[in-house]
PDB file of C-alpha atoms and ligand atoms in Angstrom:
ATOM      1  CA  MET A   1     122.964 171.060 238.895  1.00  0.00           C
ATOM      2  CA  THR A   2     121.683 174.196 240.831  1.00  0.00           C
ATOM      3  CA  THR A   3     122.128 177.749 239.406  1.00  0.00           C
ATOM      4  CA  ILE A   4     124.907 178.445 241.969  1.00  0.00           C
ATOM      5  CA  GLN A   5     126.690 175.224 241.194  1.00  0.00           C
ATOM      6  CA  LYS A   6     126.529 176.030 237.440  1.00  0.00           C
ATOM      7  CA  MET A   7     128.031 179.582 238.234  1.00  0.00           C
ATOM      8  CA  LEU A   8     130.963 178.088 240.222  1.00  0.00           C
ATOM      9  CA  GLU A   9     131.514 175.811 237.288  1.00  0.00           C
ATOM     10  CA  ASN A  10     131.388 178.627 234.623  1.00  0.00           C
ATOM     11  CA  ASN A  11     133.840 180.575 236.813  1.00  0.00           C
ATOM     12  CA  ARG A  12     136.410 177.661 236.850  1.00  0.00           C
ATOM     13  CA  ARG A  13     136.145 177.466 233.148  1.00  0.00           C
ATOM     14  CA  TRP A  14     136.446 181.146 232.608  1.00  0.00           C
ATOM     15  CA  ALA A  15     139.491 181.394 234.789  1.00  0.00           C
ATOM     16  CA  ARG A  16     141.090 178.575 233.016  1.00  0.00           C
ATOM     17  CA  GLU A  17     140.482 179.980 229.659  1.00  0.00           C
ATOM     18  CA  ILE A  18     141.889 183.462 230.577  1.00  0.00           C
ATOM     19  CA  ARG A  19     144.930 181.815 231.930  1.00  0.00           C
ATOM     20  CA  GLN A  20     145.410 179.862 228.839  1.00  0.00           C
ATOM     21  CA  ASP A  21     145.134 183.001 226.541  1.00  0.00           C
ATOM     22  CA  ASP A  22     146.988 185.331 228.783  1.00  0.00           C
ATOM     23  CA  PRO A  23     149.043 183.570 231.582  1.00  0.00           C
ATOM     24  CA  ASP A  24     150.006 187.036 233.141  1.00  0.00           C
ATOM     25  CA  PHE A  25     146.377 188.302 233.173  1.00  0.00           C
ATOM     26  CA  PHE A  26     145.413 187.797 236.917  1.00  0.00           C
ATOM     27  CA  ARG A  27     149.031 188.579 238.234  1.00  0.00           C
ATOM     28  CA  ARG A  28     148.906 191.841 236.261  1.00  0.00           C
ATOM     29  CA  LEU A  29     145.371 192.742 237.671  1.00  0.00           C
ATOM     30  CA  ALA A  30     146.215 191.588 241.181  1.00  0.00           C
ATOM     31  CA  ARG A  31     148.930 194.293 241.286  1.00  0.00           C
ATOM     32  CA  ALA A  32     146.660 197.354 241.372  1.00  0.00           C
ATOM     33  CA  GLN A  33     143.502 198.561 239.754  1.00  0.00           C
ATOM     34  CA  ASN A  34     143.414 201.530 237.401  1.00  0.00           C
ATOM     35  CA  PRO A  35     140.027 202.170 236.171  1.00  0.00           C
ATOM     36  CA  GLU A  36     139.283 204.768 233.513  1.00  0.00           C
ATOM     37  CA  VAL A  37     135.739 205.278 234.639  1.00  0.00           C
ATOM     38  CA  LEU A  38     133.315 205.363 237.656  1.00  0.00           C
ATOM     39  CA  TRP A  39     129.996 203.861 236.640  1.00  0.00           C
ATOM     40  CA  ILE A  40     126.864 204.890 238.570  1.00  0.00           C
ATOM     41  CA  GLY A  41     124.159 202.798 237.331  1.00  0.00           C
ATOM     42  CA  CYS A  42     120.973 200.963 238.045  1.00  0.00           C
ATOM     43  CA  SER A  43     120.974 197.463 239.779  1.00  0.00           C
ATOM     44  CA  ASP A  44     118.832 196.179 236.983  1.00  0.00           C
ATOM     45  CA  SER A  45     120.256 192.761 235.692  1.00  0.00           C
ATOM     46  CA  ARG A  46     120.149 193.786 232.055  1.00  0.00           C
ATOM     47  CA  VAL A  47     122.380 196.786 232.482  1.00  0.00           C
ATOM     48  CA  GLY A  48     125.888 195.520 233.627  1.00  0.00           C
ATOM     49  CA  PRO A  49     128.291 198.101 232.583  1.00  0.00           C
ATOM     50  CA  GLU A  50     131.355 196.022 231.315  1.00  0.00           C
ATOM     51  CA  ARG A  51     129.173 194.399 228.638  1.00  0.00           C
ATOM     52  CA  LEU A  52     127.454 197.592 227.528  1.00  0.00           C
ATOM     53  CA  VAL A  53     130.749 199.519 226.667  1.00  0.00           C
ATOM     54  CA  SER A  54     132.951 196.541 225.935  1.00  0.00           C
ATOM     55  CA  LEU A  55     135.720 197.433 228.297  1.00  0.00           C
ATOM     56  CA  PRO A  56     137.872 194.786 229.816  1.00  0.00           C
ATOM     57  CA  MET A  57     137.947 193.750 233.765  1.00  0.00           C
ATOM     58  CA  GLY A  58     139.848 196.580 235.579  1.00  0.00           C
ATOM     59  CA  SER A  59     138.298 199.360 233.472  1.00  0.00           C
ATOM     60  CA  ILE A  60     135.221 200.332 235.486  1.00  0.00           C
ATOM     61  CA  PHE A  61     134.753 201.181 239.222  1.00  0.00           C
ATOM     62  CA  VAL A  62     131.100 200.409 239.752  1.00  0.00           C
ATOM     63  CA  HIS A  63     128.288 201.724 241.944  1.00  0.00           C
ATOM     64  CA  ARG A  64     124.904 200.398 241.418  1.00  0.00           C
ATOM     65  CA  ASN A  65     121.533 200.983 243.038  1.00  0.00           C
ATOM     66  CA  ILE A  66     117.876 200.973 242.312  1.00  0.00           C
ATOM     67  CA  ALA A  67     117.249 203.725 239.834  1.00  0.00           C
ATOM     68  CA  ASN A  68     120.865 204.952 239.540  1.00  0.00           C
ATOM     69  CA  VAL A  69     120.545 207.535 242.320  1.00  0.00           C
ATOM     70  CA  PHE A  70     123.561 209.609 243.516  1.00  0.00           C
ATOM     71  CA  ALA A  71     122.147 210.527 246.873  1.00  0.00           C
ATOM     72  CA  LEU A  72     124.044 213.176 248.717  1.00  0.00           C
ATOM     73  CA  ASN A  73     123.083 211.846 252.122  1.00  0.00           C
ATOM     74  CA  ASP A  74     123.993 208.319 251.211  1.00  0.00           C
ATOM     75  CA  LEU A  75     127.302 207.240 252.781  1.00  0.00           C
ATOM     76  CA  ASN A  76     127.730 204.357 250.274  1.00  0.00           C
ATOM     77  CA  CYS A  77     127.461 206.844 247.540  1.00  0.00           C
ATOM     78  CA  LEU A  78     129.814 209.120 249.018  1.00  0.00           C
ATOM     79  CA  ALA A  79     132.347 206.749 249.900  1.00  0.00           C
ATOM     80  CA  VAL A  80     132.516 205.274 246.408  1.00  0.00           C
ATOM     81  CA  LEU A  81     132.853 208.695 244.898  1.00  0.00           C
ATOM     82  CA  GLU A  82     135.533 209.891 247.305  1.00  0.00           C
ATOM     83  CA  TYR A  83     137.542 206.616 246.637  1.00  0.00           C
ATOM     84  CA  ALA A  84     137.125 206.693 242.944  1.00  0.00           C
ATOM     85  CA  VAL A  85     138.060 210.525 242.525  1.00  0.00           C
ATOM     86  CA  ASP A  86     140.632 211.083 245.489  1.00  0.00           C
ATOM     87  CA  GLU A  87     142.388 207.663 245.702  1.00  0.00           C
ATOM     88  CA  LEU A  88     142.039 206.053 242.123  1.00  0.00           C
ATOM     89  CA  LYS A  89     142.010 209.338 240.343  1.00  0.00           C
ATOM     90  CA  VAL A  90     139.381 208.027 237.994  1.00  0.00           C
ATOM     91  CA  PRO A  91     139.222 210.591 235.114  1.00  0.00           C
ATOM     92  CA  ASN A  92     135.646 209.894 233.957  1.00  0.00           C
ATOM     93  CA  VAL A  93     132.342 209.336 235.581  1.00  0.00           C
ATOM     94  CA  ILE A  94     129.157 208.008 233.903  1.00  0.00           C
ATOM     95  CA  VAL A  95     125.633 208.279 235.245  1.00  0.00           C
ATOM     96  CA  CYS A  96     123.642 205.629 233.523  1.00  0.00           C
ATOM     97  CA  GLY A  97     119.868 205.521 233.601  1.00  0.00           C
ATOM     98  CA  HIS A  98     117.680 203.187 231.433  1.00  0.00           C
ATOM     99  CA  TYR A  99     114.271 203.049 229.920  1.00  0.00           C
ATOM    100  CA  GLY A 100     112.024 200.596 231.302  1.00  0.00           C
ATOM    101  CA  CYS A 101     113.410 201.035 234.778  1.00  0.00           C
ATOM    102  CA  GLY A 102     111.369 199.357 237.606  1.00  0.00           C
ATOM    103  CA  GLY A 103     112.535 202.021 240.110  1.00  0.00           C
ATOM    104  CA  ILE A 104     111.213 204.822 237.823  1.00  0.00           C
ATOM    105  CA  GLN A 105     107.957 203.048 237.369  1.00  0.00           C
ATOM    106  CA  ALA A 106     107.586 202.405 241.111  1.00  0.00           C
ATOM    107  CA  ALA A 107     108.145 205.973 241.812  1.00  0.00           C
ATOM    108  CA  LEU A 108     105.323 206.928 239.456  1.00  0.00           C
ATOM    109  CA  GLU A 109     102.811 204.325 240.585  1.00  0.00           C
ATOM    110  CA  HIS A 110     103.090 204.205 244.508  1.00  0.00           C
ATOM    111  CA  SER A 111     104.609 205.413 247.578  1.00  0.00           C
ATOM    112  CA  GLY A 112     105.092 203.923 251.077  1.00  0.00           C
ATOM    113  CA  ILE A 113     107.428 203.250 253.938  1.00  0.00           C
ATOM    114  CA  GLN A 114     109.217 200.167 252.683  1.00  0.00           C
ATOM    115  CA  PRO A 115     112.896 200.354 252.138  1.00  0.00           C
ATOM    116  CA  VAL A 116     112.527 200.596 248.201  1.00  0.00           C
ATOM    117  CA  ASP A 117     109.772 203.392 248.483  1.00  0.00           C
ATOM    118  CA  LEU A 118     111.956 205.402 250.736  1.00  0.00           C
ATOM    119  CA  TRP A 119     114.924 205.025 248.480  1.00  0.00           C
ATOM    120  CA  ILE A 120     112.995 206.178 245.439  1.00  0.00           C
ATOM    121  CA  ASP A 121     111.590 209.064 247.203  1.00  0.00           C
ATOM    122  CA  GLN A 122     114.540 210.669 245.541  1.00  0.00           C
ATOM    123  CA  VAL A 123     113.183 209.914 242.206  1.00  0.00           C
ATOM    124  CA  ARG A 124     109.712 211.185 243.448  1.00  0.00           C
ATOM    125  CA  MET A 125     111.466 214.511 244.147  1.00  0.00           C
ATOM    126  CA  VAL A 126     112.611 214.623 240.425  1.00  0.00           C
ATOM    127  CA  PHE A 127     109.065 214.098 239.378  1.00  0.00           C
ATOM    128  CA  GLN A 128     107.619 216.797 241.498  1.00  0.00           C
ATOM    129  CA  LYS A 129     110.107 219.195 240.166  1.00  0.00           C
ATOM    130  CA  HIS A 130     109.103 218.424 236.570  1.00  0.00           C
ATOM    131  CA  ARG A 131     105.532 217.579 237.468  1.00  0.00           C
ATOM    132  CA  GLU A 132     103.982 219.794 234.804  1.00  0.00           C
ATOM    133  CA  GLU A 133     106.003 218.445 231.824  1.00  0.00           C
ATOM    134  CA  LEU A 134     105.669 214.873 232.874  1.00  0.00           C
ATOM    135  CA  LEU A 135     101.856 215.011 233.449  1.00  0.00           C
ATOM    136  CA  ALA A 136     101.224 216.247 229.914  1.00  0.00           C
ATOM    137  CA  LEU A 137     102.851 213.132 228.651  1.00  0.00           C
ATOM    138  CA  ASP A 138     101.109 209.616 228.202  1.00  0.00           C
ATOM    139  CA  ARG A 139     102.255 206.800 230.590  1.00  0.00           C
ATOM    140  CA  GLU A 140     105.104 205.312 228.529  1.00  0.00           C
ATOM    141  CA  ALA A 141     106.318 208.645 227.580  1.00  0.00           C
ATOM    142  CA  CYS A 142     106.252 210.018 231.173  1.00  0.00           C
ATOM    143  CA  SER A 143     108.230 206.900 232.341  1.00  0.00           C
ATOM    144  CA  ARG A 144     110.959 207.519 229.767  1.00  0.00           C
ATOM    145  CA  ARG A 145     111.167 211.196 230.381  1.00  0.00           C
ATOM    146  CA  LEU A 146     111.473 210.716 234.103  1.00  0.00           C
ATOM    147  CA  ALA A 147     114.253 208.335 233.448  1.00  0.00           C
ATOM    148  CA  GLU A 148     116.191 210.874 231.722  1.00  0.00           C
ATOM    149  CA  LEU A 149     115.328 213.580 234.070  1.00  0.00           C
ATOM    150  CA  ASN A 150     116.505 211.589 236.966  1.00  0.00           C
ATOM    151  CA  VAL A 151     119.932 211.166 235.180  1.00  0.00           C
ATOM    152  CA  TYR A 152     120.107 214.900 234.924  1.00  0.00           C
ATOM    153  CA  ALA A 153     119.244 215.274 238.469  1.00  0.00           C
ATOM    154  CA  GLN A 154     122.009 212.712 239.526  1.00  0.00           C
ATOM    155  CA  VAL A 155     124.575 214.474 237.472  1.00  0.00           C
ATOM    156  CA  HIS A 156     123.530 217.701 239.112  1.00  0.00           C
ATOM    157  CA  ASN A 157     123.848 216.063 242.609  1.00  0.00           C
ATOM    158  CA  LEU A 158     127.187 214.662 241.668  1.00  0.00           C
ATOM    159  CA  CYS A 159     128.628 218.004 240.350  1.00  0.00           C
ATOM    160  CA  SER A 160     127.391 219.723 243.467  1.00  0.00           C
ATOM    161  CA  ASN A 161     129.426 217.578 245.686  1.00  0.00           C
ATOM    162  CA  THR A 162     132.652 218.883 247.373  1.00  0.00           C
ATOM    163  CA  ILE A 163     134.709 215.936 246.114  1.00  0.00           C
ATOM    164  CA  VAL A 164     133.873 216.691 242.481  1.00  0.00           C
ATOM    165  CA  ARG A 165     134.270 220.466 242.935  1.00  0.00           C
ATOM    166  CA  GLU A 166     137.557 220.126 244.814  1.00  0.00           C
ATOM    167  CA  ALA A 167     139.021 217.937 242.070  1.00  0.00           C
ATOM    168  CA  TRP A 168     138.140 220.403 239.337  1.00  0.00           C
ATOM    169  CA  LYS A 169     139.579 223.268 241.588  1.00  0.00           C
ATOM    170  CA  ARG A 170     143.019 221.573 241.767  1.00  0.00           C
ATOM    171  CA  GLY A 171     142.895 220.926 238.124  1.00  0.00           C
ATOM    172  CA  GLN A 172     142.329 217.141 238.162  1.00  0.00           C
ATOM    173  CA  GLU A 173     140.786 215.704 235.018  1.00  0.00           C
ATOM    174  CA  LEU A 174     137.112 214.593 235.801  1.00  0.00           C
ATOM    175  CA  ASN A 175     134.777 214.235 233.009  1.00  0.00           C
ATOM    176  CA  ILE A 176     131.164 213.681 233.925  1.00  0.00           C
ATOM    177  CA  LEU A 177     128.338 212.501 231.484  1.00  0.00           C
ATOM    178  CA  GLY A 178     124.901 211.255 232.037  1.00  0.00           C
ATOM    179  CA  VAL A 179     123.626 208.557 229.581  1.00  0.00           C
ATOM    180  CA  ILE A 180     120.443 206.577 229.076  1.00  0.00           C
ATOM    181  CA  TYR A 181     120.448 202.912 228.023  1.00  0.00           C
ATOM    182  CA  ASP A 182     117.596 201.620 225.724  1.00  0.00           C
ATOM    183  CA  ILE A 183     116.965 198.021 226.683  1.00  0.00           C
ATOM    184  CA  HIS A 184     115.022 197.614 223.478  1.00  0.00           C
ATOM    185  CA  ASP A 185     118.071 198.263 221.190  1.00  0.00           C
ATOM    186  CA  GLY A 186     121.182 198.138 223.426  1.00  0.00           C
ATOM    187  CA  LEU A 187     122.184 201.567 222.640  1.00  0.00           C
ATOM    188  CA  LEU A 188     123.514 204.348 225.158  1.00  0.00           C
ATOM    189  CA  LYS A 189     122.308 207.827 224.212  1.00  0.00           C
ATOM    190  CA  PRO A 190     124.244 210.809 225.829  1.00  0.00           C
ATOM    191  CA  LEU A 191     122.127 213.289 227.715  1.00  0.00           C
ATOM    192  CA  GLY A 192     123.918 216.533 227.004  1.00  0.00           C
ATOM    193  CA  SER A 193     127.633 216.859 226.872  1.00  0.00           C
ATOM    194  CA  GLU A 194     130.513 215.940 229.058  1.00  0.00           C
ATOM    195  CA  ILE A 195     130.887 218.201 232.057  1.00  0.00           C
ATOM    196  CA  ARG A 196     134.690 218.748 232.612  1.00  0.00           C
ATOM    197  CA  SER A 197     134.960 221.914 234.952  1.00  0.00           C
ATOM    198  CA  LEU A 198     133.123 224.192 237.255  1.00  0.00           C
ATOM    199  CA  GLU A 199     132.282 226.368 234.097  1.00  0.00           C
ATOM    200  CA  ASP A 200     130.856 223.470 232.185  1.00  0.00           C
ATOM    201  CA  TRP A 201     128.678 222.709 235.241  1.00  0.00           C
ATOM    202  CA  GLN A 202     127.438 226.319 235.445  1.00  0.00           C
ATOM    203  CA  ALA A 203     126.206 226.019 231.744  1.00  0.00           C
ATOM    204  CA  PHE A 204     124.879 222.677 232.471  1.00  0.00           C
ATOM    205  CA  HIS A 205     122.613 223.689 235.361  1.00  0.00           C
ATOM    206  CA  GLU A 206     121.565 226.963 233.561  1.00  0.00           C
ATOM    207  CA  LYS A 207     120.365 224.809 230.708  1.00  0.00           C
ATOM    208  CA  ILE A 208     118.426 222.203 232.636  1.00  0.00           C
ATOM    209  CA  GLY A 209     116.900 224.790 235.013  1.00  0.00           C
ATOM    210  CA  LEU A 210     118.466 223.668 238.166  1.00  0.00           C
ATOM    211  CA  GLN A 211     120.215 225.717 240.680  1.00  0.00           C
ATOM    212  CA  PRO A 212     124.029 224.802 241.713  1.00  0.00           C
TER     213      PRO A 212
HETATM  214 CO1  LIG B   1     116.417 200.428 236.671  1.00  0.00          CO
END
């Protein structure tokens, strides 16, 4: 049996078992989605969000790309954010980076004009901003620290965006948190505290030394 055939078989078994346990499950989910969180994470196959936080299907609106970048010039990122915040009224946003990230490693090791290289230029910009601190570290520590700094930078990008700022201005609940996942022990570590308002964001960027 090929991998794809195996996947299709797994799917049929999964759907059958769900229907046996909860006959109304698919009818309920089909009506509408009401996710509690927008998850911006890395495409890495080891960091799928539902499993990491044990939330059921329908709970997480997901955007993933290489090195969990929230790029302000990327229509895909912006469309996901707009839909999540303005339409679905998702009250929480998690930006999740991870140690051992191939995108972070690539940003440290080479540059070029292939699509991946161009995409992770955004991580290189984070490296440049914190060059002094990072160059003082050994290879492993540097990669781990850049993964953390990249999460801060993406949280910063997110909070700089009009969609988020307007939501806060009109009093919509929107809590934003950066976290880092350790693939060695399965644990998520919060980076800073939840940003829930323009005031929180002000305090956040003062703390990490970035301008709003
Ligand atoms: Co990664």
